[in-house]
Structure formats: C-alpha cells, structure tokens
CSV table of C-alpha atoms in Angstrom, one decimal:
chain,number,residue,atom,x,y,z
A,180,MET,CA,-29.0,10.4,-16.2
A,181,THR,CA,-28.7,9.7,-12.5
A,182,ARG,CA,-27.1,6.5,-11.2
A,183,VAL,CA,-29.0,6.8,-7.9
A,184,SER,CA,-31.8,4.4,-8.5
A,185,CYS,CA,-32.8,3.9,-4.8
A,186,PRO,CA,-35.7,6.2,-4.0
A,187,VAL,CA,-34.5,6.8,-0.4
A,188,LEU,CA,-31.0,7.7,-1.5
A,189,ARG,CA,-32.2,9.8,-4.4
A,190,SER,CA,-34.1,11.9,-1.9
A,191,ARG,CA,-30.8,12.7,-0.2
A,192,LEU,CA,-29.2,14.3,-3.3
A,193,ARG,CA,-27.2,17.4,-2.3
A,194,THR,CA,-24.5,19.6,-3.6
A,195,ALA,CA,-21.0,19.1,-2.4
A,196,ASP,CA,-21.1,22.3,-0.3
A,197,GLU,CA,-24.3,21.1,1.4
A,198,ALA,CA,-22.8,17.7,2.1
A,199,ALA,CA,-19.5,19.3,3.5
A,200,ALA,CA,-21.6,21.4,5.9
A,201,LEU,CA,-22.6,18.1,7.6
A,202,ILE,CA,-19.0,17.6,8.8
A,203,GLY,CA,-18.0,19.4,11.9
A,204,PRO,CA,-14.8,20.5,13.6
A,205,GLY,CA,-13.2,17.6,15.5
A,206,ASP,CA,-15.1,14.9,13.5
A,207,ASN,CA,-13.3,11.7,12.5
A,208,VAL,CA,-14.0,11.2,8.8
A,209,GLY,CA,-13.4,7.9,7.0
A,210,MET,CA,-12.9,8.6,3.3
A,211,SER,CA,-12.6,6.1,0.4
A,212,GLY,CA,-9.5,6.0,-1.6
A,213,PHE,CA,-6.5,3.8,-2.1
A,214,THR,CA,-3.4,4.8,-4.1
A,215,GLY,CA,-5.1,7.6,-6.0
A,216,ALA,CA,-8.2,5.5,-7.0
A,217,GLY,CA,-11.8,5.7,-5.8
A,218,TYR,CA,-11.4,8.7,-3.5
A,219,PRO,CA,-14.2,11.3,-3.2
A,220,LYS,CA,-13.8,14.1,-5.7
A,221,ALA,CA,-16.1,16.9,-4.6
A,222,VAL,CA,-16.8,16.8,-0.9
A,223,PRO,CA,-13.1,17.2,0.3
A,224,THR,CA,-12.6,20.3,-1.8
A,225,ALA,CA,-15.9,21.8,-0.5
A,226,LEU,CA,-14.8,20.9,3.0
A,227,ALA,CA,-11.5,22.5,2.5
A,228,ARG,CA,-13.2,25.8,1.5
A,229,ARG,CA,-15.3,25.6,4.7
A,230,ILE,CA,-12.3,24.9,6.8
A,231,THR,CA,-10.4,27.9,5.2
A,232,ALA,CA,-13.3,30.2,5.9
A,233,ALA,CA,-13.4,29.1,9.5
A,234,HIS,CA,-9.7,29.7,10.0
A,235,GLU,CA,-10.1,33.2,8.5
A,236,ARG,CA,-12.7,33.9,11.2
A,237,GLY,CA,-10.2,32.7,13.8
A,238,GLU,CA,-12.0,29.4,14.5
A,239,ASP,CA,-10.2,26.1,14.9
A,240,PHE,CA,-11.4,23.5,12.4
A,241,ARG,CA,-9.5,20.3,11.8
A,242,ILE,CA,-10.7,16.7,11.3
A,243,GLY,CA,-9.3,13.3,11.8
A,244,LEU,CA,-8.9,11.8,8.3
A,245,TRP,CA,-8.9,8.0,7.9
A,246,THR,CA,-8.7,6.3,4.4
A,247,GLY,CA,-7.7,3.1,2.8
A,248,ALA,CA,-4.3,4.4,1.8
A,249,SER,CA,-3.1,7.4,-0.1
A,250,THR,CA,-5.6,9.5,-2.0
A,251,ALA,CA,-5.0,12.5,-4.3
A,252,PRO,CA,-4.5,16.3,-4.4
A,253,GLU,CA,-8.3,16.7,-4.5
A,254,ALA,CA,-8.6,14.9,-1.1
A,255,ASP,CA,-5.4,14.8,1.1
A,256,GLY,CA,-3.9,17.7,-0.8
A,257,VAL,CA,-6.7,20.3,-0.5
A,258,LEU,CA,-7.3,19.4,3.1
A,259,ALA,CA,-3.6,19.6,4.0
A,260,GLN,CA,-3.3,23.0,2.2
A,261,ALA,CA,-6.3,24.2,4.3
A,262,HIS,CA,-4.5,23.0,7.5
A,263,GLY,CA,-7.7,21.0,8.1
A,264,ILE,CA,-6.2,17.7,9.2
A,265,GLY,CA,-5.4,17.0,12.9
A,266,THR,CA,-4.9,13.2,12.7
A,267,ARG,CA,-4.2,11.0,9.7
A,268,LEU,CA,-4.1,7.3,9.2
A,269,PRO,CA,-3.1,4.7,7.9
A,270,TYR,CA,-1.0,5.9,4.9
A,271,ASN,CA,-0.2,9.0,2.8
A,272,SER,CA,1.8,10.1,-0.1
A,273,ASP,CA,0.8,13.8,-0.5
A,274,PRO,CA,3.8,16.1,-0.4
A,275,THR,CA,2.0,18.9,1.4
A,276,LEU,CA,0.6,16.6,4.0
A,277,ARG,CA,4.0,14.9,4.4
A,278,ALA,CA,5.5,18.3,5.2
A,279,LEU,CA,2.9,19.0,7.8
A,280,ILE,CA,3.4,15.6,9.4
A,281,ASN,CA,7.2,16.1,9.6
A,282,ALA,CA,6.6,19.6,11.0
A,283,GLY,CA,4.6,18.2,13.8
A,284,GLU,CA,1.3,19.8,12.8
A,285,VAL,CA,-0.5,16.6,11.9
A,286,ASP,CA,-0.5,13.5,14.1
A,287,TYR,CA,0.2,10.6,11.8
A,288,VAL,CA,-0.7,7.0,12.8
A,289,ASP,CA,1.3,4.9,10.4
A,290,THR,CA,-0.5,1.6,10.5
A,291,HIS,CA,-0.2,-1.8,8.7
A,292,LEU,CA,-3.0,-1.7,6.2
A,293,SER,CA,-4.5,-5.0,7.2
A,294,HIS,CA,-4.8,-3.6,10.8
A,295,SER,CA,-6.5,-0.3,10.1
A,296,ALA,CA,-10.1,-1.5,9.6
A,297,PRO,CA,-10.1,-4.2,12.4
A,298,GLN,CA,-8.4,-1.8,14.9
A,299,MET,CA,-11.0,0.9,14.1
A,300,TRP,CA,-13.7,-1.7,14.6
A,301,PHE,CA,-12.1,-2.8,17.9
A,302,GLY,CA,-12.4,0.9,19.1
A,303,PHE,CA,-8.7,1.7,19.2
A,304,TYR,CA,-9.1,4.9,17.2
A,305,GLY,CA,-12.2,6.4,18.7
A,306,ARG,CA,-15.6,7.1,17.1
A,307,LEU,CA,-16.0,7.4,13.3
A,308,ASN,CA,-18.4,10.3,12.9
A,309,VAL,CA,-18.8,10.5,9.1
A,310,ALA,CA,-17.9,8.3,6.1
A,311,VAL,CA,-17.4,9.9,2.7
A,312,VAL,CA,-17.3,7.1,0.2
A,313,GLU,CA,-17.2,7.1,-3.6
A,314,VAL,CA,-19.3,4.5,-5.5
A,315,THR,CA,-20.2,3.8,-9.1
A,316,ALA,CA,-23.9,3.4,-8.6
A,317,ALA,CA,-26.7,3.0,-6.0
A,318,LEU,CA,-29.1,0.3,-7.1
A,319,PRO,CA,-32.9,0.3,-6.5
A,320,ASP,CA,-32.5,-1.9,-3.4
A,321,GLY,CA,-29.9,0.4,-1.9
A,322,LEU,CA,-26.9,-1.8,-2.7
A,323,LEU,CA,-23.8,0.1,-3.8
A,324,VAL,CA,-21.6,-0.8,-6.8
A,325,PRO,CA,-18.0,0.0,-5.6
A,326,SER,CA,-15.7,2.0,-7.8
A,327,SER,CA,-12.0,1.7,-8.6
A,328,SER,CA,-10.9,0.8,-5.1
A,329,VAL,CA,-12.5,-0.9,-2.1
A,330,GLY,CA,-10.0,-0.2,0.7
A,331,ASN,CA,-11.7,0.3,4.0
A,332,ASN,CA,-15.0,1.3,2.6
A,333,LYS,CA,-17.0,-1.6,4.0
A,334,THR,CA,-15.9,-0.7,7.5
A,335,TRP,CA,-16.4,3.0,7.1
A,336,LEU,CA,-19.9,2.4,5.9
A,337,ASP,CA,-20.7,0.0,8.7
A,338,GLN,CA,-19.2,1.9,11.5
A,339,ALA,CA,-19.8,5.6,10.7
A,340,ASP,CA,-22.6,7.5,12.5
A,341,ALA,CA,-23.4,9.3,9.2
A,342,VAL,CA,-22.6,8.5,5.6
A,343,ILE,CA,-22.1,10.8,2.6
A,344,LEU,CA,-21.9,9.0,-0.8
A,345,GLU,CA,-20.3,10.4,-3.9
A,346,VAL,CA,-21.7,8.6,-7.0
A,347,ASN,CA,-19.1,9.1,-9.7
A,348,HIS,CA,-20.3,8.8,-13.3
A,349,TRP,CA,-16.7,8.7,-14.6
A,350,GLN,CA,-16.3,5.3,-13.0
A,351,PRO,CA,-17.4,2.7,-15.6
A,352,ARG,CA,-20.9,1.3,-14.9
A,353,GLU,CA,-19.5,-2.1,-16.0
A,354,PHE,CA,-17.7,-2.2,-12.7
A,355,GLU,CA,-20.6,-4.2,-11.3
A,356,GLY,CA,-19.3,-7.7,-10.8
A,357,PHE,CA,-15.6,-6.8,-10.4
A,358,HIS,CA,-15.7,-6.8,-6.6
A,359,ASP,CA,-15.9,-9.3,-3.7
A,360,VAL,CA,-16.8,-7.7,-0.4
A,361,TYR,CA,-16.6,-10.1,2.6
A,362,TYR,CA,-19.1,-9.6,5.3
A,363,GLY,CA,-18.1,-12.4,7.6
A,364,THR,CA,-15.7,-10.7,9.9
A,365,ALA,CA,-16.4,-10.8,13.6
A,366,LEU,CA,-14.8,-9.6,16.9
A,367,PRO,CA,-12.7,-12.0,18.9
A,368,PRO,CA,-13.4,-14.5,20.2
A,369,HIS,CA,-16.0,-15.1,17.5
A,370,ARG,CA,-13.7,-15.0,14.4
A,371,ARG,CA,-13.8,-17.9,12.0
A,372,PRO,CA,-11.3,-19.1,9.4
A,373,LEU,CA,-11.4,-17.3,6.0
A,374,GLN,CA,-12.4,-19.9,3.4
A,375,LEU,CA,-10.2,-18.7,0.5
A,376,VAL,CA,-7.7,-21.1,-1.0
A,377,ASP,CA,-7.3,-19.6,-4.5
A,378,PRO,CA,-6.6,-15.9,-5.4
A,379,MET,CA,-9.7,-15.7,-7.5
A,380,GLU,CA,-12.1,-17.5,-5.2
A,381,ARG,CA,-15.1,-15.4,-4.1
A,382,ILE,CA,-16.0,-15.4,-0.4
A,383,GLY,CA,-18.2,-12.3,-0.4
A,384,GLU,CA,-20.6,-10.3,-2.6
A,385,PRO,CA,-20.2,-7.8,-5.4
A,386,TYR,CA,-21.8,-4.9,-3.6
A,387,LEU,CA,-21.2,-2.6,-0.6
A,388,ARG,CA,-24.1,-2.3,1.9
A,389,VAL,CA,-25.2,0.8,3.7
A,390,ASP,CA,-28.1,1.5,6.1
A,391,PRO,CA,-30.1,4.1,4.0
A,392,GLN,CA,-31.1,5.8,7.2
A,393,LYS,CA,-27.5,6.7,7.9
A,394,VAL,CA,-27.0,8.4,4.5
A,395,VAL,CA,-27.3,12.1,5.1
A,396,ALA,CA,-26.2,13.2,1.6
A,397,VAL,CA,-25.6,11.8,-1.9
A,398,VAL,CA,-23.5,13.9,-4.3
A,399,GLU,CA,-23.2,13.0,-8.0
A,400,THR,CA,-19.9,13.7,-9.6
A,401,ASP,CA,-18.1,13.0,-13.0
A,402,ALA,CA,-14.4,13.3,-12.3
A,403,PRO,CA,-11.4,11.0,-13.0
A,404,ASP,CA,-9.1,9.3,-10.6
A,405,ARG,CA,-5.6,10.7,-10.1
A,406,ASN,CA,-3.7,8.4,-12.4
A,407,ALA,CA,0.1,8.0,-11.8
A,408,ALA,CA,2.4,7.8,-14.7
A,409,PHE,CA,5.4,5.5,-14.5
A,410,ASP,CA,8.8,6.0,-15.9
A,411,ALA,CA,10.1,3.5,-18.4
A,412,PRO,CA,12.3,1.0,-16.6
A,413,GLY,CA,15.9,2.4,-16.3
A,414,GLU,CA,19.1,0.4,-16.3
A,415,GLU,CA,19.1,-0.1,-12.5
A,416,SER,CA,15.5,-1.2,-12.4
A,417,ARG,CA,16.1,-3.7,-15.3
A,418,ALA,CA,19.1,-5.1,-13.5
A,419,ILE,CA,17.2,-5.6,-10.3
A,420,ALA,CA,14.4,-7.3,-12.2
A,421,ALA,CA,16.9,-9.6,-14.0
A,422,HIS,CA,18.5,-10.7,-10.6
A,423,LEU,CA,15.0,-11.4,-9.2
A,424,LEU,CA,13.8,-13.4,-12.2
A,425,ASP,CA,17.0,-15.5,-12.3
A,426,PHE,CA,16.4,-16.3,-8.6
A,427,LEU,CA,12.8,-17.4,-9.3
A,428,ARG,CA,14.1,-19.7,-12.0
A,429,HIS,CA,16.6,-21.1,-9.5
A,430,GLU,CA,13.7,-21.7,-7.0
A,431,VAL,CA,11.7,-23.5,-9.6
A,432,ALA,CA,14.6,-25.7,-10.6
A,433,ALA,CA,15.2,-26.5,-6.9
A,434,GLY,CA,11.6,-27.7,-6.6
A,435,ARG,CA,10.7,-25.0,-4.1
A,436,MET,CA,7.8,-23.6,-6.2
A,437,PRO,CA,5.9,-24.7,-9.3
A,438,PRO,CA,6.6,-23.5,-12.8
A,439,GLN,CA,3.6,-21.2,-12.5
A,440,LEU,CA,5.3,-19.7,-9.4
A,441,LEU,CA,3.1,-18.7,-6.5
A,442,PRO,CA,0.7,-15.7,-6.2
A,443,LEU,CA,2.6,-12.5,-6.8
A,444,GLN,CA,2.4,-9.3,-4.7
A,445,SER,CA,4.1,-6.2,-6.0
A,446,GLY,CA,4.4,-2.8,-4.2
A,447,VAL,CA,3.8,0.4,-6.1
A,448,GLY,CA,6.6,2.1,-8.0
A,449,ASN,CA,8.9,2.0,-11.0
A,450,VAL,CA,11.2,-0.8,-9.7
A,451,ALA,CA,8.2,-3.1,-9.0
A,452,ASN,CA,6.8,-2.2,-12.4
A,453,ALA,CA,10.1,-3.2,-14.0
A,454,VAL,CA,10.0,-6.6,-12.3
A,455,LEU,CA,6.6,-7.2,-13.6
A,456,ALA,CA,7.7,-6.1,-17.1
A,457,GLY,CA,10.5,-8.6,-16.9
A,458,LEU,CA,8.1,-11.4,-16.1
A,459,ASP,CA,6.2,-10.5,-19.3
A,460,GLY,CA,9.3,-11.4,-21.4
A,461,SER,CA,10.1,-14.5,-19.5
A,462,GLU,CA,9.1,-18.2,-19.8
A,463,PHE,CA,6.7,-17.9,-16.9
A,464,THR,CA,3.0,-18.3,-17.8
A,465,GLY,CA,-0.3,-19.0,-16.1
A,466,LEU,CA,0.7,-16.7,-13.1
A,467,THR,CA,-1.7,-15.3,-10.5
A,468,ALA,CA,-1.5,-12.2,-8.3
A,469,TYR,CA,-2.7,-11.6,-4.8
A,470,THR,CA,-1.8,-8.1,-4.2
A,471,GLU,CA,-2.9,-4.6,-3.2
A,472,VAL,CA,-2.7,-2.5,-6.3
A,473,LEU,CA,-3.0,-3.3,-10.0
A,474,GLN,CA,-0.5,-1.3,-12.0
A,475,ASP,CA,-0.1,-0.9,-15.8
A,476,ALA,CA,2.4,-3.8,-15.9
A,477,MET,CA,-0.2,-6.2,-14.5
A,478,LEU,CA,-2.5,-5.2,-17.3
A,479,ASP,CA,0.3,-6.0,-19.7
A,480,LEU,CA,0.7,-9.4,-18.1
A,481,LEU,CA,-3.1,-10.1,-18.3
A,482,ASP,CA,-3.2,-9.1,-21.9
A,483,SER,CA,-0.3,-11.3,-22.9
A,484,GLY,CA,-1.6,-14.3,-20.9
A,485,THR,CA,1.5,-14.3,-18.6
A,486,LEU,CA,-0.9,-13.5,-15.8
A,487,ARG,CA,-4.0,-15.6,-15.5
A,488,ALA,CA,-5.9,-13.5,-12.9
A,489,ALA,CA,-5.3,-10.9,-10.3
A,490,SER,CA,-6.9,-10.1,-6.9
A,491,ALA,CA,-6.3,-6.7,-5.3
A,492,THR,CA,-8.0,-3.9,-3.5
A,493,SER,CA,-7.4,-1.0,-5.9
A,494,PHE,CA,-6.2,0.1,-9.3
A,495,GLY,CA,-3.1,2.3,-9.7
A,496,LEU,CA,-3.0,2.9,-13.4
A,497,SER,CA,-1.5,5.6,-15.6
A,498,ASP,CA,-3.8,7.6,-17.9
A,499,THR,CA,-2.9,5.2,-20.7
A,500,GLY,CA,-3.6,2.2,-18.5
A,501,VAL,CA,-7.0,3.6,-17.6
A,502,ARG,CA,-8.0,4.1,-21.2
A,503,ARG,CA,-6.9,0.6,-22.1
A,504,PHE,CA,-8.8,-0.9,-19.1
A,505,MET,CA,-12.0,1.0,-19.9
A,506,GLU,CA,-11.8,0.2,-23.6
A,507,ASN,CA,-11.5,-3.5,-22.8
A,508,ILE,CA,-13.3,-3.7,-19.5
A,509,ASP,CA,-15.4,-6.7,-20.4
A,510,SER,CA,-12.3,-8.8,-21.2
A,511,TYR,CA,-11.0,-8.3,-17.6
A,512,LYS,CA,-14.2,-9.3,-15.8
A,513,GLY,CA,-13.6,-12.6,-14.1
A,514,ARG,CA,-9.8,-12.0,-14.3
A,515,ILE,CA,-9.6,-9.0,-12.0
A,516,LEU,CA,-11.2,-9.1,-8.5
A,517,LEU,CA,-11.2,-6.2,-6.0
A,518,ARG,CA,-11.6,-6.9,-2.3
A,519,SER,CA,-11.5,-5.0,1.0
A,520,GLU,CA,-7.9,-4.3,2.1
A,521,GLU,CA,-8.4,-6.3,5.3
A,522,ILE,CA,-8.9,-9.3,3.0
A,523,SER,CA,-6.4,-8.4,0.2
A,524,ASN,CA,-3.7,-7.9,2.9
A,525,HIS,CA,-4.9,-10.5,5.4
A,526,PRO,CA,-2.0,-12.4,7.1
A,527,GLU,CA,-3.9,-15.7,7.2
A,528,LEU,CA,-4.6,-15.5,3.5
A,529,VAL,CA,-1.1,-14.3,2.5
A,530,ARG,CA,0.4,-17.2,4.4
A,531,ARG,CA,-2.0,-19.8,3.1
A,532,LEU,CA,-1.6,-18.9,-0.5
A,533,GLY,CA,2.2,-18.8,-0.3
A,534,VAL,CA,2.5,-15.3,-1.7
A,535,ILE,CA,5.8,-14.1,-3.3
A,536,ALA,CA,6.1,-10.5,-2.0
A,537,MET,CA,8.1,-7.8,-3.8
A,538,ASN,CA,8.5,-4.4,-2.1
A,539,GLY,CA,10.7,-1.4,-2.2
A,540,MET,CA,12.9,-0.1,0.6
A,541,ILE,CA,14.7,3.1,1.6
A,542,GLU,CA,17.6,1.2,3.1
A,543,ALA,CA,18.8,-2.1,4.5
A,544,ASP,CA,21.5,-2.7,7.0
A,545,ILE,CA,24.2,-5.3,6.8
A,546,TYR,CA,22.2,-7.7,8.9
A,547,GLY,CA,19.0,-7.5,6.9
A,548,ASN,CA,16.9,-5.1,8.8
A,549,VAL,CA,14.9,-2.9,6.4
A,550,ASN,CA,13.7,0.7,6.7
A,551,SER,CA,10.9,1.4,4.2
A,552,THR,CA,9.4,4.5,5.8
A,553,HIS,CA,11.8,7.1,7.2
A,554,LEU,CA,14.5,9.4,5.8
A,555,MET,CA,17.5,9.7,8.1
A,556,GLY,CA,15.6,8.1,10.9
A,557,SER,CA,13.1,10.9,11.7
A,558,ALA,CA,11.2,12.2,8.6
A,559,ILE,CA,8.4,10.0,7.3
A,560,MET,CA,8.3,9.4,3.6
A,561,ASN,CA,4.9,7.7,3.0
A,562,GLY,CA,4.3,4.9,5.5
A,563,ILE,CA,4.6,1.1,5.9
A,564,GLY,CA,1.5,0.5,3.9
A,565,GLY,CA,1.0,-3.2,3.2
A,566,SER,CA,4.7,-4.2,2.9
A,567,GLY,CA,4.7,-5.6,6.5
A,568,ASP,CA,1.4,-7.5,5.9
A,569,PHE,CA,2.9,-9.3,3.0
A,570,ALA,CA,6.6,-9.6,4.0
A,571,ARG,CA,6.0,-11.1,7.4
A,572,ASN,CA,3.7,-13.7,6.1
A,573,ALA,CA,5.0,-14.4,2.6
A,574,TYR,CA,6.4,-17.7,1.4
A,575,LEU,CA,9.2,-15.7,-0.1
A,576,ASN,CA,9.8,-11.9,0.2
A,577,PHE,CA,12.1,-9.6,-1.7
A,578,PHE,CA,13.1,-6.0,-0.7
A,579,LEU,CA,14.3,-4.0,-3.7
A,580,SER,CA,16.3,-0.8,-4.2
A,581,PRO,CA,19.1,0.7,-6.2
A,582,SER,CA,22.3,0.5,-4.1
A,583,THR,CA,22.7,4.3,-4.0
A,584,ALA,CA,20.5,7.4,-3.9
A,585,LYS,CA,21.0,11.1,-4.4
A,586,GLY,CA,23.4,10.7,-7.2
A,587,GLY,CA,25.6,8.3,-5.2
A,588,ALA,CA,25.8,10.4,-2.1
A,589,ILE,CA,23.8,7.9,-0.1
A,590,SER,CA,24.4,4.1,0.2
A,591,THR,CA,21.1,2.2,0.7
A,592,ILE,CA,23.2,-0.5,2.4
A,593,VAL,CA,24.3,0.8,5.7
A,594,PRO,CA,25.9,-0.5,9.0
A,595,MET,CA,22.6,0.1,10.9
A,596,VAL,CA,19.3,1.3,9.5
A,597,SER,CA,18.1,4.6,10.9
A,598,HIS,CA,14.6,3.2,11.4
A,599,VAL,CA,13.4,-0.4,11.4
A,600,ASP,CA,10.1,-1.5,9.7
A,601,HIS,CA,11.0,-5.1,8.8
A,602,THR,CA,13.4,-6.9,11.2
A,603,GLU,CA,16.2,-9.2,10.1
A,604,HIS,CA,14.0,-12.1,11.2
A,605,ASP,CA,11.4,-11.3,8.5
A,606,VAL,CA,13.6,-10.4,5.5
A,607,HIS,CA,14.4,-13.2,3.0
A,608,VAL,CA,16.1,-11.6,0.0
A,609,VAL,CA,17.6,-8.2,-0.6
A,610,VAL,CA,18.1,-7.1,-4.2
A,611,THR,CA,19.9,-4.1,-5.7
A,612,GLU,CA,21.3,-3.5,-9.2
A,613,GLN,CA,24.6,-4.9,-7.9
A,614,GLY,CA,23.1,-8.3,-7.1
A,615,LEU,CA,20.9,-10.5,-4.9
A,616,ALA,CA,21.5,-11.7,-1.3
A,617,ASP,CA,19.5,-14.7,-0.2
A,618,LEU,CA,19.5,-14.5,3.6
A,619,ARG,CA,17.4,-17.5,4.4
A,620,GLY,CA,18.9,-19.8,6.9
A,621,LEU,CA,22.0,-17.7,7.6
A,622,SER,CA,23.4,-16.4,10.9
A,623,PRO,CA,23.7,-12.6,11.3
A,624,THR,CA,27.4,-12.3,10.3
A,625,ASP,CA,26.9,-14.6,7.3
A,626,ARG,CA,24.0,-12.4,6.2
A,627,ALA,CA,26.3,-9.4,6.6
A,628,ASP,CA,29.0,-10.9,4.4
A,629,ARG,CA,26.5,-11.8,1.7
A,630,ILE,CA,24.7,-8.4,1.7
A,631,ILE,CA,28.0,-6.5,1.5
A,632,ALA,CA,29.5,-8.7,-1.2
A,633,ARG,CA,26.4,-8.9,-3.4
A,634,CYS,CA,24.2,-5.8,-2.8
A,635,ALA,CA,26.4,-2.9,-1.7
A,636,HIS,CA,27.7,-0.4,-4.3
A,637,PRO,CA,31.5,-0.7,-4.9
A,638,ASP,CA,32.0,2.9,-3.6
A,639,PHE,CA,30.8,1.7,-0.2
A,640,ARG,CA,31.6,-2.0,-0.1
A,641,ASP,CA,35.1,-1.8,1.4
A,642,ARG,CA,33.9,0.6,4.1
A,643,LEU,CA,31.1,-1.8,5.1
A,644,ALA,CA,33.4,-4.7,5.2
A,645,ASP,CA,35.9,-2.7,7.3
A,646,TYR,CA,33.1,-1.8,9.7
A,647,LEU,CA,32.0,-5.4,10.1
A,648,ALA,CA,35.6,-6.6,10.6
A,649,ARG,CA,36.3,-4.0,13.3
A,650,ALA,CA,32.9,-4.7,15.0
A,651,LYS,CA,33.8,-8.4,15.2
A,652,ALA,CA,37.1,-7.6,16.8
A,653,SER,CA,35.9,-5.0,19.2
A,654,ARG,CA,34.0,-7.2,21.6
A,655,PRO,CA,35.1,-10.9,21.6
A,656,THR,CA,32.1,-11.9,23.8
A,657,ALA,CA,29.5,-10.1,21.6
A,658,ARG,CA,30.0,-11.4,18.1
A,659,HIS,CA,26.5,-12.7,17.4
A,660,THR,CA,25.4,-9.4,15.8
A,661,PRO,CA,28.5,-7.2,16.3
A,662,HIS,CA,28.1,-3.4,16.1
A,663,LEU,CA,30.3,-0.4,16.9
A,664,LEU,CA,27.6,1.7,18.6
A,665,HIS,CA,29.5,5.0,18.3
A,666,GLU,CA,29.8,4.4,14.5
A,667,ALA,CA,26.6,2.6,13.7
A,668,LEU,CA,24.6,5.7,12.6
A,669,SER,CA,27.6,7.8,11.7
A,670,TRP,CA,27.0,7.4,8.0
A,671,HIS,CA,23.6,9.1,8.4
A,672,GLN,CA,25.0,11.8,10.5
A,673,ARG,CA,27.8,12.4,8.0
A,674,TYR,CA,25.2,12.9,5.3
A,675,LEU,CA,23.2,15.4,7.4
A,676,ASP,CA,26.4,17.3,8.1
A,677,ALA,CA,28.2,17.1,4.8
A,678,GLY,CA,25.7,15.9,2.2
A,679,ARG,CA,27.4,12.6,1.6
A,680,MET,CA,27.7,9.3,3.5
C-alpha cells in the first residue's frame, strides 16, 4: 500500500532510474542522511550506475554531494566507487570516499555541522540543483513525515531547484510526531532569538514542507538504514568512563551542577557509548540529552529511567537497537525528539542549556589543543562534525581517547598536535584511561604539567616532561607556551619514518 497520499505527489511516482536521470553532470545534490540513518536508498545507486556508464563512454560526470553528515555504502559508498563525487560536504565516514579525498580526487569541505545549512542558505556554496530526501510518508496535504534523521533536510527541500523524494516503507509509520522542524530561521539582520529553554521544548512542527511543484520524482522504497554495531566496552573505555563519572560527582558535590546534571551531548563511538553505559549504573537519574545522535546506550538509559528525555537530529543504532526501538516505539514518543541539525547543534541553544559535551579525539598536545580530524597532520579521518559546535559553547566539555594507538606505537598526548580543530582556549577536560586533566583556569604550562602527569601513557610520560623542561629552558623570554620548534612535530615524523613515536 502506498504511503504517498498527496495526489500531486502520487502523480510523480517514478522508478529510481527515472529519478536518477533527472540529475545531471555538475549538479550540486543535497541528500538526506546523518550517521547512517535516513539517507536515500535507491536513487544514489541508480545514479552511480548512470555515472559509471557515462565514464565508460568517456564522458565526465561528477556531482557535488551535500548531506547532513555521513551516510552509508548505498549513498556515499556507491557514488565514490563510481568516481562520481567532485565536491563533498560537510562530513563523511566512508572508507572509499575517504581514500579519494586523501588522494586529492574529491574536494572535501569539512564544515561545522551547525554551519552547513545556514552557509548554504547564505549562498557560500553555490546553487543547490537537486535535493534527494528520504521521508516516511507524504500526507494528503503534501506535508512530509520525516524518517530516522532530519539533518539538513529542511534546507535542502527549501533551497533546491528540484526535489526527488524517497518514501521508505521500512521506516515506521509511527514516526509521525517524533520530529520538531523549526521554520523560523531568517537571514541576518532579521534573525530572532530561538525560544527554547528545555531540551524537549517544541519550537517547530512535526513535518517537513515542500513545494509540490518542485517535486520532479517520488520513489517508493523498502530498505533498512545502515545500522552500526558497537563493541562491548573494553578495559580502556571503562576506565575513561569511570574517570569522567567521578569528575561529574565532584562537580555536583562542589555545587557547579545539579544532581540531575545538565543536558548531555555524546559523540558517536565505543568510548562515548561506554560513558553512557557507565551512567546507567550510577546514582544519576532524571537526566536529559541535547545531542546529535541517539545510540544504543541512550535507549538503555531511557529504558532504565536514568535518562528522562533526549533531543537529537538522528538515530545511530545497531541492528539490535533498531529492533528494540521499533518494538517499543510508542513508549519513546514524547521522550525522543528529532530536530534539524542547525537546531540540534545551534551554539545559542548549546550555551543556553549548559550542555555537557563529550567527544572523542585523535590526539591532544601538552597545552590542550585537540586534533579530532587528521592523521599525521594531512590525511582526513572523518571530519569535525558537531564536536566544535558543542565544545566551544558547552558549559563543560570533555575530550576522550585511549592514551596510545596502534598497539602502543602512537602516543595520543604529543608535544604539539599535527592539526588543530579545538584550540587550548576551548578545551576544558582531557580524559584517557590513565586519568583526567581538568584544565579550567590554568596557565599553559600548568595545563601541560597536568596533562602529562594524568593523561599520558607511562611509556611516553618522561619524554613529554623532558620536552617541556627543555622548552622552558631554551628561551628565557618565551616561556608562556614554550616549544622547541625543531622537535615539536618530530614524534609524528618519527612514526612516519620508523612506525613508532
């Protein structure tokens, strides 16, 4: 049975191949999708076939691909394999696409997620030719029920010259009512304050809007999201979680936050999942989340009552988590709210709500600068995502990582990071399995002493302390943030040359 109840939209029903034929070489295409949820399932694959055929004829066919965040093999993956992407923003995690970006074949615009939709609207990225957006249903009046992510879909639908909808029957029809899409944004100087003072307050409407006359094709699908499995928390992840939870207890005891804490934001990954799992076994209850992605651990927290409610822009569940959510979907209505990412990540709201931000990192240096995007300074891993949106504006932020990588060959605490995403001015707390360094209110050299003593692995701690001591002694009139410039990145070079820092 069709979920396309609007007569105008029903008249535009097409196959995926027919829809893909409406996308041309050089088009900028805004696709739905955020962390493997809510991305189009059929049109990207059909478009990849079309691009491959064009290349076999000797024709150049590449598109600019804009999304909410990462998508899945059926979107980023197939288009990358077809060498069909010329420009990509604002975030990716596909290994094939990553290799093409690092080879220089794809121009990658790594953008703060809260910036991507507004900057597109401002005209910074050029014209958006086509939007390809997955929804759950199209109602008789033309309103659209969003699916498992919202991301930048509102902006893509508003700004695109032409729209292709994928109506996915796999997405639960009960999703209607889970979303809050804000339509009050405006261009400067006409912007107004966002009237949201609680994570679960509604400031928008439960539907996406689209001009039916812009819809050139509607494709019905029945295909699952790409669901990410998470490893059970290991010893290092559990140690990081324990340090962080003890620190939160300390902050409550000091009167710096209430017993129910403040709204939580958690990045994606096994360490973040371990921190959330640790909360579930703690004394904390009645918590809220104001975050990007809802992982399995947040469902655990909701089910146990540790978490009262959660606002996000997307799901990021395992197969088991998806089944649990769908089997109990009615129990989550009113406790889970999905918003556009320009609202879920909005600096004004993050600061007003006093969010506690917890994000992973690739490395931190002794002064507290954090690299969350680049390997050895040059090769992109995934992107900055929303970590900067939250960290810069959070009441309290944590950057989390094991103290070593590659079997102990790499120290994640280094003299100088090889790439800076979060400056020392923005980083509050660094946590590894070795310990936790609270950097608030400290001078640079005091931060360095604390990070080395509490976060560095013992195999590297003495060398870091020696570097700091020699840097202090080398230039008596430059001791505010002392460095030995000829050595500052030598650890990274040593790894590239010899395979070990």
